Short mmCIF file of N, CA and C in Angstrom, two decimals:
data_model
loop_
_atom_site.label_atom_id
_atom_site.label_comp_id
_atom_site.label_asym_id
_atom_site.label_seq_id
_atom_site.Cartn_x
_atom_site.Cartn_y
_atom_site.Cartn_z
N MET B 538 3.88 21.59 2.22
CA MET B 538 3.88 22.64 1.18
C MET B 538 5.23 22.72 0.56
N ARG B 539 5.25 22.83 -0.72
CA ARG B 539 6.56 22.90 -1.38
C ARG B 539 7.17 24.40 -1.30
N LEU B 540 8.46 24.51 -0.97
CA LEU B 540 9.03 25.75 -0.79
C LEU B 540 10.08 26.09 -2.01
N PRO B 541 10.50 27.19 -2.21
CA PRO B 541 11.51 27.57 -3.17
C PRO B 541 12.88 26.89 -2.65
N LYS B 542 13.75 26.58 -3.56
CA LYS B 542 15.05 26.00 -3.07
C LYS B 542 15.77 26.87 -2.24
N SER B 543 15.66 28.19 -2.39
CA SER B 543 16.29 29.15 -1.46
C SER B 543 15.94 29.02 0.00
N ALA B 544 14.70 28.37 0.28
CA ALA B 544 14.37 28.10 1.76
C ALA B 544 15.40 27.28 2.29
N HIS B 545 16.17 26.49 1.59
CA HIS B 545 17.08 25.57 2.07
C HIS B 545 18.54 26.13 1.88
N THR B 546 18.82 26.57 0.65
CA THR B 546 20.13 27.13 0.36
C THR B 546 20.53 28.37 1.00
N SER B 547 19.54 29.21 1.42
CA SER B 547 19.95 30.42 2.05
C SER B 547 20.15 30.32 3.53
N LEU B 548 20.01 29.25 4.13
CA LEU B 548 20.09 28.95 5.63
C LEU B 548 21.55 28.26 5.86
N PRO B 549 22.17 28.58 6.98
CA PRO B 549 23.48 27.98 7.29
C PRO B 549 23.48 26.51 7.78
N TRP B 550 22.86 25.64 7.03
CA TRP B 550 22.71 24.25 7.55
C TRP B 550 24.12 23.66 7.42
N ARG B 551 24.45 22.75 8.28
CA ARG B 551 25.71 22.09 8.18
C ARG B 551 25.76 21.11 7.08
N ILE B 552 24.65 20.72 6.63
CA ILE B 552 24.64 19.73 5.50
C ILE B 552 25.22 20.28 4.22
N HIS B 553 25.28 21.62 4.06
CA HIS B 553 25.98 22.27 2.90
C HIS B 553 27.40 21.84 2.83
N GLU B 554 28.07 21.66 4.02
CA GLU B 554 29.53 21.24 3.97
C GLU B 554 29.71 19.93 3.41
N LEU B 555 28.71 19.08 3.46
CA LEU B 555 28.91 17.73 3.01
C LEU B 555 28.43 17.45 1.72
N THR B 556 27.63 18.35 1.11
CA THR B 556 26.97 18.21 -0.16
C THR B 556 27.25 19.27 -1.14
N ARG B 557 28.35 19.68 -1.18
CA ARG B 557 28.78 20.84 -2.09
C ARG B 557 28.53 20.49 -3.54
N ASP B 558 28.81 19.13 -3.96
CA ASP B 558 28.58 18.81 -5.33
C ASP B 558 27.17 18.08 -5.66
N PHE B 559 26.23 18.40 -4.66
CA PHE B 559 24.80 17.96 -4.82
C PHE B 559 24.01 19.11 -5.36
N SER B 560 22.91 18.89 -5.92
CA SER B 560 22.07 19.86 -6.22
C SER B 560 20.77 19.68 -5.42
N VAL B 561 20.07 20.71 -5.13
CA VAL B 561 18.86 20.57 -4.32
C VAL B 561 17.74 20.30 -5.33
N GLU B 562 16.96 19.19 -5.04
CA GLU B 562 15.94 18.71 -5.92
C GLU B 562 14.55 19.33 -5.41
N ASP B 563 14.37 19.29 -4.13
CA ASP B 563 13.07 19.80 -3.54
C ASP B 563 13.26 20.25 -2.20
N VAL B 564 12.44 21.17 -1.77
CA VAL B 564 12.36 21.62 -0.31
C VAL B 564 10.95 21.67 0.03
N TRP B 565 10.59 21.09 1.18
CA TRP B 565 9.19 20.92 1.65
C TRP B 565 9.03 21.45 3.06
N SER B 566 7.94 21.86 3.39
CA SER B 566 7.58 22.27 4.79
C SER B 566 6.25 21.55 5.12
N PHE B 567 6.28 20.89 6.33
CA PHE B 567 5.18 20.02 6.70
C PHE B 567 4.56 20.52 8.10
N ARG B 568 3.21 20.39 8.22
CA ARG B 568 2.55 20.64 9.44
C ARG B 568 2.95 19.77 10.64
N THR B 569 3.22 20.40 11.81
CA THR B 569 3.61 19.49 12.93
C THR B 569 2.72 20.06 13.97
N PRO B 570 1.43 19.77 14.25
CA PRO B 570 0.60 20.38 15.23
C PRO B 570 1.08 20.18 16.65
N GLY B 571 1.26 21.39 17.37
CA GLY B 571 1.71 21.34 18.82
C GLY B 571 3.27 21.14 18.91
N ALA B 572 4.00 21.12 17.72
CA ALA B 572 5.42 20.78 17.86
C ALA B 572 6.26 21.95 18.15
N GLY B 573 7.39 21.67 18.80
CA GLY B 573 8.36 22.69 18.97
C GLY B 573 9.66 22.12 18.28
N PRO B 574 10.70 22.98 18.18
CA PRO B 574 11.88 22.56 17.36
C PRO B 574 12.63 21.33 17.97
N GLY B 575 12.48 21.08 19.25
CA GLY B 575 13.16 19.86 19.77
C GLY B 575 12.36 18.63 20.00
N ASP B 576 11.17 18.71 19.36
CA ASP B 576 10.14 17.58 19.61
C ASP B 576 10.12 16.55 18.48
N PHE B 577 10.83 16.79 17.38
CA PHE B 577 10.54 15.82 16.30
C PHE B 577 11.45 14.56 16.54
N PRO B 578 10.80 13.32 16.31
CA PRO B 578 11.57 12.09 16.53
C PRO B 578 12.88 11.97 15.82
N ALA B 579 13.91 11.46 16.48
CA ALA B 579 15.16 11.46 15.97
C ALA B 579 15.34 10.63 14.73
N MET B 580 14.55 9.71 14.54
CA MET B 580 14.67 8.81 13.37
C MET B 580 14.67 9.39 12.08
N LEU B 581 14.22 10.71 11.90
CA LEU B 581 14.19 11.43 10.69
C LEU B 581 15.54 12.30 10.51
N ALA B 582 16.31 12.33 11.54
CA ALA B 582 17.50 13.22 11.48
C ALA B 582 18.50 12.62 10.41
N ALA B 583 18.40 11.52 10.10
CA ALA B 583 19.29 10.97 8.92
C ALA B 583 18.95 11.52 7.61
N MET B 584 17.68 11.92 7.53
CA MET B 584 17.19 12.68 6.25
C MET B 584 17.61 14.10 6.54
N ARG B 585 17.51 14.92 5.55
CA ARG B 585 17.80 16.34 5.66
C ARG B 585 16.45 17.00 6.08
N ALA B 586 16.14 16.76 7.35
CA ALA B 586 14.87 17.26 7.90
C ALA B 586 15.27 18.16 9.07
N ALA B 587 14.47 19.14 9.43
CA ALA B 587 14.72 19.91 10.54
C ALA B 587 13.44 20.66 10.89
N MET B 588 13.32 20.90 12.24
CA MET B 588 12.27 21.73 12.68
C MET B 588 12.64 23.20 12.57
N ARG B 589 11.74 23.97 12.16
CA ARG B 589 12.13 25.40 11.91
C ARG B 589 10.98 26.23 12.36
N ALA B 590 11.25 27.22 13.27
CA ALA B 590 10.18 28.23 13.62
C ALA B 590 9.90 29.10 12.55
N THR B 591 8.55 29.42 12.25
CA THR B 591 8.19 30.16 11.12
C THR B 591 7.35 31.35 11.56
N GLY B 592 7.42 31.90 12.82
CA GLY B 592 6.65 32.90 13.27
C GLY B 592 5.35 32.36 13.80
N GLY B 593 4.93 31.27 13.46
CA GLY B 593 3.67 30.50 14.00
C GLY B 593 4.12 29.15 14.54
N PRO B 594 3.39 28.15 14.42
CA PRO B 594 3.86 26.93 14.87
C PRO B 594 5.00 26.39 14.14
N ALA B 595 5.97 25.66 14.77
CA ALA B 595 7.15 25.08 14.22
C ALA B 595 6.63 24.18 13.02
N ARG B 596 7.44 24.09 12.08
CA ARG B 596 7.26 23.24 10.81
C ARG B 596 8.40 22.42 10.53
N LEU B 597 8.11 21.26 10.07
CA LEU B 597 9.26 20.24 9.65
C LEU B 597 9.60 20.59 8.11
N ARG B 598 10.78 20.78 7.87
CA ARG B 598 11.25 21.10 6.56
C ARG B 598 12.23 19.97 6.13
N MET B 599 11.96 19.54 4.83
CA MET B 599 12.66 18.44 4.31
C MET B 599 13.18 18.91 2.96
N ALA B 600 14.52 18.71 2.76
CA ALA B 600 15.08 19.09 1.45
C ALA B 600 15.62 17.69 0.85
N VAL B 601 15.37 17.60 -0.33
CA VAL B 601 15.78 16.30 -1.17
C VAL B 601 17.10 16.78 -2.04
N LEU B 602 18.20 16.21 -1.56
CA LEU B 602 19.37 16.60 -2.35
C LEU B 602 19.83 15.38 -3.16
N VAL B 603 20.20 15.61 -4.37
CA VAL B 603 20.63 14.56 -5.35
C VAL B 603 21.96 14.92 -6.05
N LYS B 604 22.59 13.83 -6.36
CA LYS B 604 23.80 14.01 -7.11
C LYS B 604 23.71 12.97 -8.31
N PRO B 605 23.04 13.34 -9.44
CA PRO B 605 22.99 12.48 -10.50
C PRO B 605 24.31 12.18 -11.16
N ASN B 606 24.51 10.86 -11.46
CA ASN B 606 25.77 10.43 -12.13
C ASN B 606 25.58 10.43 -13.66
N GLY B 607 26.02 11.55 -14.23
CA GLY B 607 25.98 11.68 -15.65
C GLY B 607 24.70 11.95 -16.29
N ARG B 608 24.65 11.83 -17.63
CA ARG B 608 23.44 11.93 -18.41
C ARG B 608 22.32 10.98 -17.97
N PHE B 609 22.66 9.75 -17.74
CA PHE B 609 21.77 8.71 -17.41
C PHE B 609 21.06 9.11 -16.03
N GLY B 610 21.98 9.54 -15.06
CA GLY B 610 21.35 9.98 -13.83
C GLY B 610 20.37 11.09 -13.97
N ARG B 611 20.71 12.13 -14.72
CA ARG B 611 19.81 13.21 -14.98
C ARG B 611 18.51 12.77 -15.67
N LEU B 612 18.65 11.94 -16.67
CA LEU B 612 17.47 11.39 -17.27
C LEU B 612 16.57 10.51 -16.18
N TYR B 613 17.15 9.73 -15.58
CA TYR B 613 16.35 8.87 -14.46
C TYR B 613 15.75 9.81 -13.56
N MET B 614 16.40 10.83 -13.03
CA MET B 614 15.73 11.78 -12.09
C MET B 614 14.58 12.47 -12.76
N ALA B 615 14.64 12.91 -14.06
CA ALA B 615 13.57 13.47 -14.71
C ALA B 615 12.44 12.41 -15.01
N ALA B 616 12.78 11.25 -15.28
CA ALA B 616 11.80 10.15 -15.49
C ALA B 616 10.95 9.89 -14.24
N ILE B 617 11.54 9.87 -13.04
CA ILE B 617 10.84 9.47 -11.87
C ILE B 617 10.19 10.67 -11.13
N ALA B 618 10.38 11.90 -11.64
CA ALA B 618 9.84 13.06 -10.96
C ALA B 618 8.38 12.94 -10.78
N PRO B 619 7.50 12.56 -11.88
CA PRO B 619 6.09 12.60 -11.55
C PRO B 619 5.82 11.41 -10.51
N PHE B 620 6.45 10.31 -10.39
CA PHE B 620 6.23 9.38 -9.33
C PHE B 620 6.48 9.89 -7.99
N ARG B 621 7.63 10.64 -7.94
CA ARG B 621 7.97 11.26 -6.59
C ARG B 621 6.96 12.33 -6.19
N TYR B 622 6.49 13.06 -7.06
CA TYR B 622 5.48 14.11 -6.65
C TYR B 622 4.15 13.65 -6.39
N LEU B 623 3.78 12.49 -7.19
CA LEU B 623 2.34 12.01 -7.15
C LEU B 623 2.14 10.79 -6.07
N VAL B 624 3.32 10.10 -5.89
CA VAL B 624 3.28 8.88 -5.00
C VAL B 624 4.17 9.06 -3.70
N VAL B 625 5.45 9.29 -3.88
CA VAL B 625 6.44 9.21 -2.86
C VAL B 625 6.14 10.37 -1.86
N TYR B 626 6.25 11.68 -2.23
CA TYR B 626 6.12 12.77 -1.23
C TYR B 626 4.74 12.74 -0.63
N PRO B 627 3.66 12.52 -1.18
CA PRO B 627 2.31 12.53 -0.46
C PRO B 627 2.35 11.29 0.55
N ALA B 628 2.73 10.16 0.10
CA ALA B 628 2.88 9.04 1.07
C ALA B 628 3.81 9.33 2.30
N LEU B 629 4.90 10.02 2.03
CA LEU B 629 5.83 10.36 3.23
C LEU B 629 5.08 11.45 4.12
N THR B 630 4.49 12.36 3.44
CA THR B 630 3.70 13.37 4.23
C THR B 630 2.64 12.75 5.21
N ARG B 631 1.86 11.77 4.54
CA ARG B 631 0.82 11.14 5.44
C ARG B 631 1.52 10.36 6.48
N GLN B 632 2.59 9.50 6.15
CA GLN B 632 3.33 8.83 7.29
C GLN B 632 3.78 9.63 8.41
N TRP B 633 4.39 10.73 8.03
CA TRP B 633 4.93 11.67 9.00
C TRP B 633 3.93 12.23 9.90
N GLU B 634 2.83 12.66 9.20
CA GLU B 634 1.74 13.12 10.05
C GLU B 634 1.01 12.19 11.00
N ARG B 635 0.99 10.88 10.57
CA ARG B 635 0.42 9.84 11.40
C ARG B 635 1.42 9.63 12.52
N ALA B 636 2.75 9.57 12.31
CA ALA B 636 3.68 9.37 13.35
C ALA B 636 3.79 10.53 14.32
N TRP B 637 3.58 11.78 13.76
CA TRP B 637 3.56 12.96 14.64
C TRP B 637 2.40 13.00 15.59
N ARG B 638 1.25 12.60 14.98
CA ARG B 638 0.00 12.51 15.83
C ARG B 638 0.16 11.43 16.96
N ALA B 639 0.77 10.29 16.64
CA ALA B 639 0.96 9.30 17.56
C ALA B 639 1.97 9.75 18.61
N HIS B 640 2.98 10.39 18.24
CA HIS B 640 3.98 10.93 19.18
C HIS B 640 3.19 11.97 20.23
N LEU B 641 2.42 12.84 19.58
CA LEU B 641 1.75 13.76 20.51
C LEU B 641 0.79 13.01 21.38
N GLU B 642 0.07 12.02 21.00
CA GLU B 642 -0.75 11.14 21.93
C GLU B 642 0.04 10.61 23.04
N ARG B 643 1.15 10.07 22.67
CA ARG B 643 2.04 9.33 23.73
C ARG B 643 2.63 10.37 24.70
N THR B 644 3.03 11.53 24.32
CA THR B 644 3.60 12.49 25.08
C THR B 644 2.67 13.29 25.87
N SER B 645 1.44 13.40 25.46
CA SER B 645 0.41 14.31 26.16
C SER B 645 -0.33 13.55 27.29
N ARG B 646 -0.07 12.28 27.51
CA ARG B 646 -0.71 11.48 28.51
C ARG B 646 -0.06 11.79 29.84
#
């Protein structure tokens, strides 16, 4: 589910120190059935992704940070936005959900 940018910017994430001159492009929350904050595979830690308790089941949050280089960079980001929303993000979501379900199967044995 897409979240407002403040869902990322209002929290004291360490990434803010490293990305002061970046802008937040998108913030997402993903289902992680049966997950706890320490359970998500480490391979996604390189992305700005984190488990966050939400009052119910923990959810994976991903923020997309960008630093467009000049006018061309801004135009490029605007041009690829439909592709990101219609192809890239849905594919990432499906891949993460498959990986998470496989992780749960391996750890529940």
